[in-house]
Coordinates of C-alpha atoms in Angstrom, one line a residue:
M612 CA 0.0 0.0 0.0
K613 CA 1.2 3.5 -0.8
T614 CA 1.6 5.9 2.1
K615 CA 0.5 9.5 1.7
L616 CA 2.7 11.9 3.6
L617 CA 1.0 15.2 4.2
L618 CA 4.0 17.6 4.2
S619 CA 4.2 21.1 5.5
L620 CA 7.9 21.8 5.3
A621 CA 9.6 20.8 2.0
C622 CA 13.1 21.0 3.5
I623 CA 12.2 18.6 6.3
A624 CA 10.3 16.4 3.9
G625 CA 13.5 15.8 1.9
I626 CA 15.6 14.8 4.9
T627 CA 12.9 12.6 6.4
S628 CA 12.2 10.8 3.1
A629 CA 15.9 9.9 2.7
E630 CA 16.1 8.5 6.2
A631 CA 12.8 6.6 5.8
Q632 CA 14.1 4.6 2.9
N633 CA 16.9 3.0 5.1
G634 CA 14.4 1.0 7.1
K635 CA 12.3 -2.1 6.6
Y636 CA 9.0 -0.8 7.8
A637 CA 6.9 2.1 6.3
T638 CA 7.0 5.5 7.9
R639 CA 3.5 6.9 7.8
I640 CA 3.6 10.3 9.4
P641 CA 3.7 13.9 8.3
A642 CA 7.4 14.7 7.8
V643 CA 7.3 17.7 10.0
I644 CA 7.0 15.4 13.0
A645 CA 8.5 12.3 11.5
N646 CA 11.4 12.1 14.0
Q647 CA 11.5 13.0 17.6
T648 CA 14.2 12.8 20.3
L649 CA 13.6 10.3 22.9
P650 CA 15.5 11.0 26.2
F651 CA 17.3 8.1 27.9
N652 CA 14.8 5.9 29.8
P653 CA 11.7 8.1 29.2
I654 CA 9.7 6.9 32.3
M655 CA 7.2 8.4 34.6
V656 CA 8.0 8.8 38.3
G657 CA 6.1 9.7 41.4
A658 CA 7.2 13.3 41.8
E659 CA 5.6 14.6 38.6
T660 CA 4.8 18.3 38.0
T661 CA 1.8 19.5 35.9
P662 CA 2.8 20.8 32.5
L663 CA 1.0 23.8 30.9
Q664 CA -2.0 22.6 29.0
S665 CA -4.3 24.3 26.6
S666 CA -8.1 23.7 26.6
N667 CA -9.7 21.6 23.9
P668 CA -12.1 23.6 21.8
F669 CA -13.1 20.6 19.7
V670 CA -16.5 19.0 20.5
A671 CA -16.7 15.3 19.7
A672 CA -19.5 14.1 17.5
P673 CA -22.2 12.3 19.5
G674 CA -22.5 8.6 19.6
K675 CA -20.3 5.6 18.8
N676 CA -20.8 2.9 16.2
H677 CA -20.1 -0.1 18.4
R678 CA -21.1 -3.5 17.1
A679 CA -20.8 -5.4 20.4
T680 CA -21.7 -5.3 24.0
L681 CA -20.3 -2.1 25.6
A682 CA -20.2 -0.9 29.2
T683 CA -18.4 2.0 31.0
I684 CA -16.7 0.3 34.0
G685 CA -14.6 3.2 35.3
N686 CA -13.2 6.7 34.8
T687 CA -9.8 8.4 35.3
T688 CA -8.2 11.7 34.6
Y689 CA -4.7 10.2 34.8
D690 CA -4.5 8.8 31.3
L691 CA -1.1 7.0 31.2
Q692 CA -2.1 3.4 31.8
T693 CA 1.4 2.1 30.9
N694 CA 4.7 3.6 29.8
T695 CA 5.1 0.9 27.2
A696 CA 3.6 -2.7 27.2
I697 CA 0.1 -3.5 28.4
Q698 CA -0.4 -5.1 31.8
N699 CA -2.7 -8.0 32.7
R700 CA -5.6 -5.7 33.5
I701 CA -8.6 -8.0 33.1
L702 CA -9.0 -11.4 34.8
R703 CA -11.6 -13.7 33.5
N704 CA -12.5 -16.7 35.7
S705 CA -13.8 -20.1 34.7
D706 CA -17.3 -19.3 36.1
G707 CA -17.6 -16.3 33.7
T708 CA -16.9 -13.6 36.4
M709 CA -14.3 -11.0 35.7
S710 CA -12.1 -8.5 37.6
A711 CA -10.7 -5.4 35.9
V712 CA -8.1 -2.8 37.1
W713 CA -6.6 0.4 35.8
T714 CA -4.7 3.5 37.0
T715 CA -7.3 5.9 38.4
S716 CA -7.3 9.5 39.6
A717 CA -10.0 12.2 39.9
A718 CA -7.5 15.0 40.6
G719 CA -7.1 16.2 37.0
T720 CA -3.4 16.9 37.5
L721 CA -0.1 15.1 36.8
A722 CA 0.8 15.1 40.5
A723 CA -2.5 13.1 41.1
P724 CA -2.2 12.6 44.9
D725 CA -5.2 10.2 44.7
R726 CA -3.7 8.0 42.0
G727 CA -4.0 4.3 42.5
T728 CA -5.8 1.1 41.3
G729 CA -9.3 1.6 39.9
Y730 CA -11.3 -1.7 40.2
N731 CA -14.6 -3.2 39.0
Y732 CA -16.1 -6.7 39.1
Y733 CA -18.4 -8.5 36.7
N734 CA -20.6 -11.1 38.6
G735 CA -21.6 -13.0 35.5
T736 CA -24.5 -10.7 34.7
D737 CA -23.6 -7.1 35.4
W738 CA -20.6 -4.9 36.3
M739 CA -20.7 -3.2 39.7
I740 CA -20.9 0.5 40.1
A741 CA -17.2 1.4 40.1
S742 CA -15.8 3.2 43.1
S743 CA -14.3 6.6 42.4
T744 CA -11.4 5.9 44.8
R745 CA -8.4 3.6 44.6
I746 CA -8.3 0.3 46.4
E747 CA -5.1 1.1 48.2
T748 CA -4.5 3.6 51.0
V749 CA -1.3 4.9 49.4
R750 CA -0.5 6.6 46.1
S751 CA 0.4 4.0 43.5
G752 CA -0.1 3.2 39.8
W753 CA 0.3 0.8 36.9
P754 CA -1.5 -2.3 38.4
S755 CA -1.8 -5.8 37.0
I756 CA -4.3 -8.3 38.4
T757 CA -4.2 -12.1 38.7
G758 CA -5.8 -14.7 40.9
G759 CA -5.1 -18.1 42.4
T760 CA -6.0 -20.4 45.3
T761 CA -4.8 -18.4 48.3
Y762 CA -5.9 -15.1 46.9
Q763 CA -8.6 -15.1 44.2
E764 CA -7.6 -11.4 43.5
L765 CA -4.1 -10.2 43.7
V766 CA -2.9 -6.8 42.5
V767 CA 0.7 -5.6 42.3
N768 CA 1.7 -2.1 41.4
H769 CA 4.4 0.4 42.4
N770 CA 4.4 3.3 44.8
S771 CA 6.1 6.6 44.5
G772 CA 9.8 7.1 45.1
T773 CA 11.8 4.5 46.9
T774 CA 8.8 2.8 48.5
P775 CA 8.6 -1.1 48.0
L776 CA 6.2 -2.5 45.6
N777 CA 2.5 -2.6 46.7
L778 CA 0.7 -5.9 47.1
V779 CA -3.1 -5.8 47.5
T780 CA -5.0 -9.1 48.0
R781 CA -8.3 -10.6 49.0
P782 CA -9.3 -14.3 49.3
V783 CA -12.7 -14.0 47.6
K784 CA -13.1 -12.4 44.3
G785 CA -15.5 -9.5 44.0
T786 CA -16.2 -9.0 47.7
G787 CA -14.6 -8.3 51.0
S788 CA -11.8 -6.1 52.3
W789 CA -8.5 -5.7 50.5
T790 CA -5.3 -6.4 52.5
E791 CA -2.2 -4.3 51.8
S792 CA 1.4 -5.3 52.1
T793 CA 4.7 -4.6 50.4
I794 CA 7.3 -6.5 48.4
P795 CA 10.7 -5.3 49.5
G796 CA 13.5 -4.4 47.0
L797 CA 16.8 -6.1 46.5
A798 CA 18.7 -7.3 49.5
T799 CA 21.5 -4.8 48.5
G800 CA 19.0 -2.0 49.0
E801 CA 18.0 -1.2 45.4
F802 CA 14.3 -0.8 44.8
V803 CA 12.2 -1.9 41.8
L804 CA 9.4 -0.4 39.7
W805 CA 6.7 -1.2 37.2
P806 CA 5.8 -4.8 38.1
R807 CA 3.9 -7.4 36.0
T808 CA 2.3 -10.4 37.8
I809 CA 0.5 -13.6 36.9
I810 CA -0.4 -16.8 38.8
G811 CA 0.2 -20.3 37.5
G812 CA 2.0 -23.5 38.6
A813 CA 0.7 -27.1 38.8
N814 CA -1.5 -26.1 41.8
G815 CA -2.5 -22.7 40.4
N816 CA -0.9 -20.9 43.3
T817 CA 2.5 -19.7 42.1
V818 CA 2.9 -16.0 41.6
H819 CA 5.4 -14.9 38.9
M820 CA 6.4 -11.3 38.8
M821 CA 8.6 -9.1 36.5
A822 CA 9.9 -5.6 37.3
V823 CA 12.9 -3.4 36.7
T824 CA 15.4 -2.0 39.2
A825 CA 15.0 1.7 39.5
P826 CA 17.2 3.6 37.0
T827 CA 19.6 6.3 38.2
G828 CA 17.2 8.9 36.8
N829 CA 14.6 7.6 39.3
G830 CA 16.9 7.6 42.2
G831 CA 18.2 4.0 41.7
T832 CA 21.6 2.6 41.2
I833 CA 23.4 0.5 38.6
V834 CA 22.6 -3.3 39.0
N835 CA 24.9 -5.9 37.4
G836 CA 26.2 -3.1 35.1
I837 CA 22.7 -2.1 33.9
D838 CA 20.9 1.2 34.5
G839 CA 17.5 -0.4 35.1
A840 CA 17.8 -4.2 35.1
L841 CA 15.0 -6.7 34.4
V842 CA 14.3 -8.9 37.4
Y843 CA 12.1 -11.9 38.2
S844 CA 10.4 -12.9 41.4
R845 CA 8.4 -16.0 42.5
S846 CA 6.0 -16.9 45.3
I847 CA 5.0 -20.6 45.5
N848 CA 2.3 -19.9 48.2
G849 CA 0.2 -17.4 46.4
G850 CA 2.0 -14.3 47.4
V851 CA 2.4 -14.9 51.2
S852 CA 6.2 -15.1 50.8
W853 CA 8.8 -15.0 48.0
D854 CA 11.3 -17.8 47.4
I855 CA 12.9 -16.0 44.4
Q856 CA 13.1 -12.3 44.9
H857 CA 14.3 -9.9 42.1
A858 CA 16.7 -12.3 40.4
L859 CA 18.3 -11.4 37.1
P860 CA 17.3 -13.8 34.3
T861 CA 19.9 -15.4 32.0
G862 CA 21.5 -12.8 29.8
M863 CA 20.5 -9.8 31.8
D864 CA 24.0 -8.4 32.1
A865 CA 26.2 -5.6 30.8
T866 CA 27.3 -7.5 27.7
N867 CA 23.7 -7.4 26.4
Y868 CA 22.1 -4.4 28.1
F869 CA 23.1 -0.9 28.9
S870 CA 19.6 -0.2 30.3
H871 CA 16.1 -1.5 30.2
S872 CA 13.0 0.6 29.7
G873 CA 10.2 0.7 32.3
D874 CA 7.1 -1.4 31.4
A875 CA 8.7 -2.8 28.2
Y876 CA 8.0 -6.4 29.1
A877 CA 5.2 -8.9 29.6
I878 CA 4.7 -12.3 31.2
D879 CA 2.4 -15.4 30.7
V880 CA 2.1 -18.8 32.4
R881 CA 0.5 -22.1 31.6
G882 CA 0.9 -24.7 34.4
D883 CA 4.7 -24.9 35.1
V884 CA 5.6 -23.2 31.8
V885 CA 6.4 -19.5 32.2
A886 CA 7.3 -17.1 29.4
M887 CA 8.7 -13.5 29.7
V888 CA 9.3 -11.2 26.8
S889 CA 11.0 -7.8 26.7
G890 CA 12.0 -5.2 24.2
G891 CA 12.6 -1.5 23.7
F892 CA 14.0 1.1 21.3
T893 CA 17.6 0.0 21.9
Q894 CA 17.2 -3.5 23.3
D895 CA 16.8 -7.0 21.9
F896 CA 13.2 -8.3 21.3
A897 CA 13.9 -11.3 23.5
L898 CA 12.0 -14.2 25.1
W899 CA 12.8 -16.1 28.4
K900 CA 11.1 -19.4 28.8
S901 CA 11.0 -21.7 31.9
I902 CA 9.4 -25.2 31.9
D903 CA 10.0 -25.8 35.6
N904 CA 7.8 -23.1 37.1
G905 CA 10.4 -20.3 37.0
T906 CA 13.4 -22.2 38.5
T907 CA 15.6 -22.1 35.3
W908 CA 15.3 -20.1 32.1
T909 CA 16.3 -20.2 28.5
R910 CA 16.8 -17.0 26.6
T911 CA 15.9 -16.6 22.8
V912 CA 16.4 -13.4 20.9
A913 CA 13.7 -13.0 18.2
M914 CA 15.0 -9.7 16.9
P915 CA 18.4 -8.5 18.1
F916 CA 19.3 -4.9 18.4
P917 CA 22.4 -4.9 16.2
I918 CA 24.6 -3.0 18.7
P919 CA 24.7 -4.9 22.0
A920 CA 24.4 -2.9 25.2
F921 CA 24.0 0.3 23.2
N922 CA 24.6 3.5 25.2
P923 CA 22.7 6.4 23.6
S924 CA 25.0 8.9 25.3
G925 CA 28.3 9.2 23.6
N926 CA 27.6 6.9 20.6
I927 CA 25.9 6.9 17.2
T928 CA 23.9 4.1 15.6
D929 CA 26.8 2.8 13.5
V930 CA 26.0 -0.8 12.7
D931 CA 28.6 -1.5 10.0
G932 CA 31.5 0.4 11.5
D933 CA 31.9 3.1 8.7
M934 CA 31.5 5.9 11.2
V935 CA 28.1 6.9 9.6
A936 CA 24.9 6.6 11.7
D937 CA 22.5 4.0 10.4
T938 CA 18.7 3.9 10.8
I939 CA 17.9 0.7 12.7
D940 CA 14.8 -1.4 12.6
T941 CA 13.8 -2.3 16.1
D942 CA 10.7 -2.7 18.3
D943 CA 8.8 0.0 20.3
G944 CA 8.8 -1.9 23.6
S945 CA 5.1 -2.5 23.5
V946 CA 5.3 -6.3 23.8
A947 CA 2.9 -9.2 24.5
V948 CA 3.4 -12.9 25.1
L949 CA 1.2 -16.0 25.1
I950 CA 1.8 -19.7 25.7
D951 CA -0.5 -21.8 23.6
N952 CA -2.3 -25.1 24.4
N953 CA 0.8 -27.0 23.2
N954 CA 3.2 -24.9 25.4
M955 CA 4.6 -23.0 22.4
V956 CA 5.3 -19.4 23.0
H957 CA 4.0 -16.6 20.8
I958 CA 5.2 -12.9 21.1
W959 CA 4.1 -9.6 19.5
T960 CA 5.5 -6.0 19.4
G961 CA 5.1 -2.8 17.6
A962 CA 7.8 -1.9 15.1
M963 CA 10.0 1.1 15.5
R964 CA 13.0 2.7 13.8
V965 CA 15.7 4.7 15.6
L966 CA 18.7 6.9 14.6
K967 CA 21.5 8.5 16.6
T968 CA 23.7 10.8 14.5
D969 CA 25.3 13.0 17.2
A970 CA 27.5 11.3 19.8
T971 CA 27.6 14.5 21.9
T972 CA 23.9 14.4 22.8
A973 CA 21.8 12.1 25.0
G974 CA 18.9 10.0 23.8
V975 CA 18.0 8.7 20.3
T976 CA 15.8 9.9 17.5
Y977 CA 12.8 7.7 16.8
F978 CA 10.2 7.6 14.1
P979 CA 6.7 7.5 15.6
G980 CA 5.2 6.9 12.1
T981 CA 6.8 3.5 11.8
D982 CA 3.9 1.1 11.1
A983 CA 3.9 -2.6 11.6
L984 CA 2.6 -5.0 14.3
L985 CA 5.3 -7.8 14.5
Y986 CA 4.8 -11.4 15.5
W987 CA 7.1 -14.4 16.2
N988 CA 6.7 -17.8 17.7
E989 CA 9.1 -20.5 18.8
S990 CA 8.6 -22.7 15.7
M991 CA 10.0 -19.8 13.6
G992 CA 13.5 -20.4 15.1
A993 CA 16.1 -18.0 13.6
N994 CA 13.6 -16.5 11.2
P995 CA 12.8 -12.9 12.1
P996 CA 9.3 -11.6 13.2
V997 CA 6.7 -11.0 10.5
M998 CA 4.3 -8.2 10.1
I999 CA 0.7 -9.3 10.8
A1000 CA -1.1 -5.9 10.9
E1001 CA -0.8 -2.3 9.9
G1002 CA -2.9 0.9 9.6
V1003 CA -6.0 0.3 7.5
D1004 CA -6.7 2.0 4.2
I1005 CA -10.4 2.5 5.0
D1006 CA -11.4 4.5 2.0
G1007 CA -9.7 2.1 -0.4
N1008 CA -7.9 4.9 -2.3
G1009 CA -4.6 3.1 -2.2
T1010 CA -3.0 5.4 0.3
Y1011 CA -3.1 5.4 4.1
D1012 CA -3.9 9.0 4.9
V1013 CA -2.4 9.9 8.3
L1014 CA -3.1 13.5 9.3
G1015 CA -1.1 13.7 12.5
I1016 CA 0.1 11.7 15.5
A1017 CA -0.2 12.1 19.3
N1018 CA 2.7 11.5 21.6
Y1019 CA 2.7 7.9 22.8
Q1020 CA 6.4 7.2 22.1
R1021 CA 5.5 4.2 20.0
G1022 CA 4.6 3.3 16.4
I1023 CA 1.4 3.7 14.6
T1024 CA 0.2 0.1 15.1
T1025 CA 1.1 -1.1 18.6
M1026 CA -0.1 -1.9 22.1
P1027 CA -0.7 -5.7 21.6
S1028 CA -2.5 -7.9 24.1
A1029 CA -3.0 -11.6 23.4
A1030 CA -5.5 -14.4 24.2
I1031 CA -6.4 -17.9 23.2
D1032 CA -9.5 -20.2 23.2
A1033 CA -10.0 -23.8 24.1
V1034 CA -9.2 -25.1 20.5
G1035 CA -6.1 -23.0 20.1
N1036 CA -7.3 -20.0 18.1
L1037 CA -5.1 -17.0 18.8
Y1038 CA -6.4 -13.4 19.3
C1039 CA -4.3 -10.2 19.4
V1040 CA -5.9 -6.9 20.3
Y1041 CA -3.9 -3.8 19.4
S1042 CA -4.4 0.0 18.7
S1043 CA -3.8 1.8 15.4
I1044 CA -4.4 5.2 13.9
V1045 CA -7.7 5.7 11.9
E1046 CA -6.9 7.4 8.6
N1047 CA -8.5 10.8 7.8
T1048 CA -9.5 11.5 11.4
T1049 CA -8.7 14.7 13.1
N1050 CA -9.2 16.4 16.5
G1051 CA -9.7 19.7 14.9
L1052 CA -6.7 21.4 16.5
T1053 CA -3.4 22.7 15.3
P1054 CA -1.2 20.7 15.0
V1055 CA -3.6 18.0 13.8
Q1056 CA -3.7 14.7 15.7
S1057 CA -5.5 11.6 14.4
Y1058 CA -7.6 9.2 16.5
R1059 CA -6.6 5.7 17.3
N1060 CA -9.0 2.7 17.5
V1061 CA -8.7 -0.7 19.2
Y1062 CA -8.7 -3.7 16.8
V1063 CA -8.4 -7.4 17.0
T1064 CA -6.9 -9.9 14.6
T1065 CA -7.0 -13.7 14.9
S1066 CA -5.3 -16.8 13.7
N1067 CA -6.8 -20.3 13.5
N1068 CA -3.6 -22.0 12.4
G1069 CA -1.1 -21.3 15.1
G1070 CA 0.0 -17.9 13.9
A1071 CA 0.8 -18.8 10.2
T1072 CA -1.9 -16.5 8.9
W1073 CA -3.9 -13.7 10.5
S1074 CA -7.4 -12.3 9.8
S1075 CA -8.3 -8.9 8.6
P1076 CA -8.7 -6.5 11.5
Y1077 CA -12.0 -6.1 13.3
N1078 CA -12.5 -2.6 14.8
I1079 CA -13.6 -3.0 18.4
S1080 CA -13.9 0.7 19.5
D1081 CA -15.0 1.8 16.0
S1082 CA -15.2 5.6 16.3
D1083 CA -13.8 8.6 14.3
F1084 CA -14.2 10.9 17.3
D1085 CA -12.9 9.0 20.3
E1086 CA -9.4 7.8 21.1
G1087 CA -9.1 4.1 21.8
V1088 CA -5.9 2.9 23.5
F1089 CA -4.4 0.5 26.0
G1090 CA -6.6 -2.4 25.0
T1091 CA -6.3 -5.4 27.2
I1092 CA -7.9 -8.8 26.3
A1093 CA -8.8 -11.4 28.9
R1094 CA -6.5 -14.3 28.3
S1095 CA -9.2 -16.9 28.2
V1096 CA -11.7 -16.7 25.3
D1097 CA -15.1 -18.5 25.2
T1098 CA -17.7 -17.6 22.7
D1099 CA -16.7 -14.0 23.1
I1100 CA -13.5 -12.0 23.5
H1101 CA -13.5 -9.7 26.5
V1102 CA -11.6 -6.4 26.2
I1103 CA -11.1 -3.3 28.3
W1104 CA -9.6 -0.1 27.0
Q1105 CA -9.3 3.6 27.7
S1106 CA -11.5 6.0 25.7
D1107 CA -11.0 9.8 25.4
T1108 CA -12.4 12.6 23.2
E1109 CA -8.9 13.9 22.5
P1110 CA -5.9 11.9 21.1
G1111 CA -2.7 11.7 23.2
L1112 CA -1.7 11.8 26.8
A1113 CA -2.1 14.7 29.3
A1114 CA 0.4 12.9 31.5
R1115 CA 3.0 13.4 28.8
G1116 CA 2.3 17.0 28.2
D1117 CA 0.5 16.4 24.8
L1118 CA -2.3 18.6 23.5
D1119 CA -4.7 16.4 25.5
P1120 CA -5.9 18.3 28.6
F1121 CA -6.6 16.5 31.9
T1122 CA -10.2 15.5 31.5
Q1123 CA -12.3 12.5 32.3
N1124 CA -11.3 9.3 30.4
E1125 CA -13.6 6.3 30.3
I1126 CA -12.5 2.8 31.0
L1127 CA -14.7 0.7 28.7
Y1128 CA -15.4 -3.0 28.5
T1129 CA -16.7 -4.8 25.4
S1130 CA -17.4 -8.4 24.5
V1131 CA -17.3 -9.3 20.9
P1132 CA -18.7 -12.7 19.7
T1133 CA -16.0 -14.7 18.0
S1134 CA -18.5 -15.4 15.2
L1135 CA -18.2 -11.8 14.1
I1136 CA -14.4 -12.0 13.7
V1137 CA -13.2 -13.1 10.3
G1138 CA -10.7 -16.0 10.3
I1139 CA -11.9 -18.1 13.3
N1140 CA -14.3 -20.5 11.7
D1141 CA -13.1 -23.0 9.2
I1142 CA -14.6 -23.0 5.7
K1143 CA -15.9 -26.6 5.5
G1144 CA -18.4 -27.4 2.7
N1145 CA -18.1 -31.1 1.8
I1146 CA -15.6 -31.9 4.5
S1147 CA -16.1 -31.9 8.3
G1148 CA -14.7 -33.3 11.5
L1149 CA -11.1 -33.1 10.4
N1150 CA -8.5 -34.2 13.1
L1151 CA -4.8 -34.9 13.2
Y1152 CA -3.2 -37.6 15.3
P1153 CA -0.8 -38.1 16.9
N1154 CA 0.0 -34.4 17.3
P1155 CA 2.9 -33.7 18.0
A1156 CA 4.1 -36.4 15.6
S1157 CA 7.5 -37.7 14.4
E1158 CA 7.2 -40.3 11.6
K1159 CA 3.6 -40.9 10.6
L1160 CA 0.6 -38.6 10.7
N1161 CA -3.1 -39.8 10.5
I1162 CA -5.7 -37.4 9.2
S1163 CA -9.3 -38.3 9.8
F1164 CA -12.3 -36.6 8.3
D1165 CA -16.0 -37.0 7.2
L1166 CA -17.0 -36.6 3.5
N1167 CA -20.5 -35.7 2.5
T1168 CA -19.9 -36.6 -1.2
P1169 CA -17.2 -38.7 -3.0
S1170 CA -14.3 -36.3 -3.6
I1171 CA -10.7 -35.7 -4.6
V1172 CA -9.0 -34.6 -1.4
N1173 CA -5.7 -32.6 -1.7
I1174 CA -3.5 -32.4 1.4
E1175 CA -0.6 -30.0 1.4
V1176 CA 2.0 -29.7 4.2
M1177 CA 3.3 -26.1 4.6
N1178 CA 6.2 -24.9 6.7
I1179 CA 6.0 -21.7 8.8
M1180 CA 7.4 -19.6 6.0
G1181 CA 4.5 -20.6 3.8
Q1182 CA 6.5 -23.0 1.6
M1183 CA 4.9 -26.3 0.5
V1184 CA 7.1 -29.2 1.6
Q1185 CA 4.7 -32.1 0.8
K1186 CA 1.7 -32.6 -1.5
N1187 CA -0.7 -35.5 -1.4
K1188 CA -3.8 -36.4 -3.5
F1189 CA -6.5 -38.9 -2.5
N1190 CA -9.4 -40.0 -4.8
I1191 CA -12.1 -41.1 -2.3
Q1192 CA -15.2 -42.6 -3.8
N1193 CA -17.2 -43.2 -0.6
T1194 CA -18.9 -40.9 1.8
G1195 CA -18.6 -41.1 5.6
N1196 CA -15.5 -41.2 7.8
H1197 CA -12.0 -41.7 6.3
T1198 CA -8.5 -41.8 7.6
V1199 CA -5.4 -41.2 5.5
E1200 CA -1.8 -41.6 6.5
L1201 CA 1.1 -39.2 5.7
N1202 CA 4.8 -40.1 6.0
I1203 CA 6.5 -37.1 7.7
N1204 CA 9.7 -38.8 8.6
D1205 CA 11.7 -36.4 6.4
L1206 CA 10.3 -33.2 8.0
S1207 CA 12.5 -31.2 10.4
A1208 CA 11.2 -30.5 13.9
G1209 CA 8.9 -27.5 14.1
M1210 CA 5.4 -26.3 13.3
Y1211 CA 3.6 -27.0 10.0
L1212 CA 0.2 -26.4 8.5
I1213 CA -1.9 -29.2 7.1
N1214 CA -4.1 -27.7 4.3
T1215 CA -6.9 -30.1 3.3
T1216 CA -8.7 -28.9 0.2
I1217 CA -11.8 -30.1 -1.7
G1218 CA -12.6 -27.8 -4.6
D1219 CA -12.7 -24.2 -3.2
N1220 CA -13.2 -25.4 0.4
K1221 CA -10.1 -25.7 2.6
V1222 CA -9.6 -26.7 6.3
T1223 CA -6.3 -25.8 7.9
R1224 CA -4.9 -27.5 11.0
K1225 CA -1.6 -27.0 12.9
L1226 CA 0.9 -29.9 13.2
V1227 CA 3.9 -30.0 15.5
V1228 CA 6.7 -32.3 14.3
R1229 CA 9.3 -33.6 16.9

């Protein structure tokens, strides 16, 4: 698709266009703001001051064109729900009840003395009337929620300054008093910030937590040679005590990292399998996986930053050593991770491009108009992530008409959050700019909407996007999907009448933001249901397999059945044809002894009808 750059300064346009051609991903932003300087470790702290804001004269058009169940479950004037990656902010239970959290404040200022965890509960029929106050007694923010046996609701977030992490629990979901406690920092005295938590383990009562040690800019110290190091903690008794506390995972050292950005990481668990993913403008897009409930870890880099332990102060982005700065394709730190029903890990991130031309200055230049949602899973091995979504050409004119962009310090298509259903269909919610939308101010800023894309073949292909928030006059960001999908997907997000973040000093003033919940029937989302026609009941066994694969199916009419085996790169590695003259149930056998270990797709086709199933070869 061609990208229409709406240029206002010809001299800047020429420079930006030349730089944009150096990268892999499209740059889709007016050239006047195509590059911005990102300070080192751009993170929010507790001692914020309120920037000067202008009022918003633009009145949003009434009404929203939602095509699913919608409810307002909370409000906040503090609009920064995360610095980078989305937390686990909605917990769906097996009985259909749900708990949701967000950062709340009614103060209307950056200082936000009342900031803390906003909370609401769905009892299976209705959402409660949300409280206007936080669940904690102390100022806090950036919560994630999980639940287990000891505590059916467990929330971890960070406090201001050097205070330990905040732990808020209650034994029964949806009711009762919250109990507050703290999680101390490192034994050496350093404190940690921006936690992520989730409960798993064989008994469903092991709490896994990620965080970063406080960078020097936030009053912290260097840990293991890193200015803000990723750390992992574990509690095997539901959060009562911690047997692993702020340990550095494999590879978190000064040879790989100069720093690590706040919130640029995510965590998932399935039984004793735990997965952590992290990224950032100048860091590797990397996965850590444990199959023993967090005791030992294996690190895999899905997309390396080509300059290890890059220090943006005193260096340029010179990849090939010719003393000329290079524009580098990287990720924007907004990452997501999911373990599927076969314990394979899938990860997502927004694409980004960075450039550092002056070694005498701090920070890096980044391109907020970079547009690609990237995806990788373990079966892809050394192959790089692939693009599965981008901004949508809604009017079909062949160009993606971006009028302006608000300051989120990310790309155009970003903020992924992932889920899975019982049969292994994958779902990824994300946010992207809606073309030709405007807030009516100068400079122009376009609105973002929340979308979902799906895969019914283990990530090999992804559906066209479905617009969840669906509005040209409301900003939809920070979408979080409940990990467990039934007949519906369950999503919460933040809605605002103005693009951008007041907490980052953007055009957006401090006003009331809605926290919205929606449920979307999976039947509305293209790509989930197989196209079946004359064939039904198709199953593979054994799966995983190593030498022989059996494929069983029912035929309604005598048919020629074509079966293709495709690798993860979309290449056909085996083709089979069966002329079956009888209706009813049939089983055919494929010899897969020559296939290398990994994930494959089995495409079974009759005429124009095709059914795709995922196969793991060991």
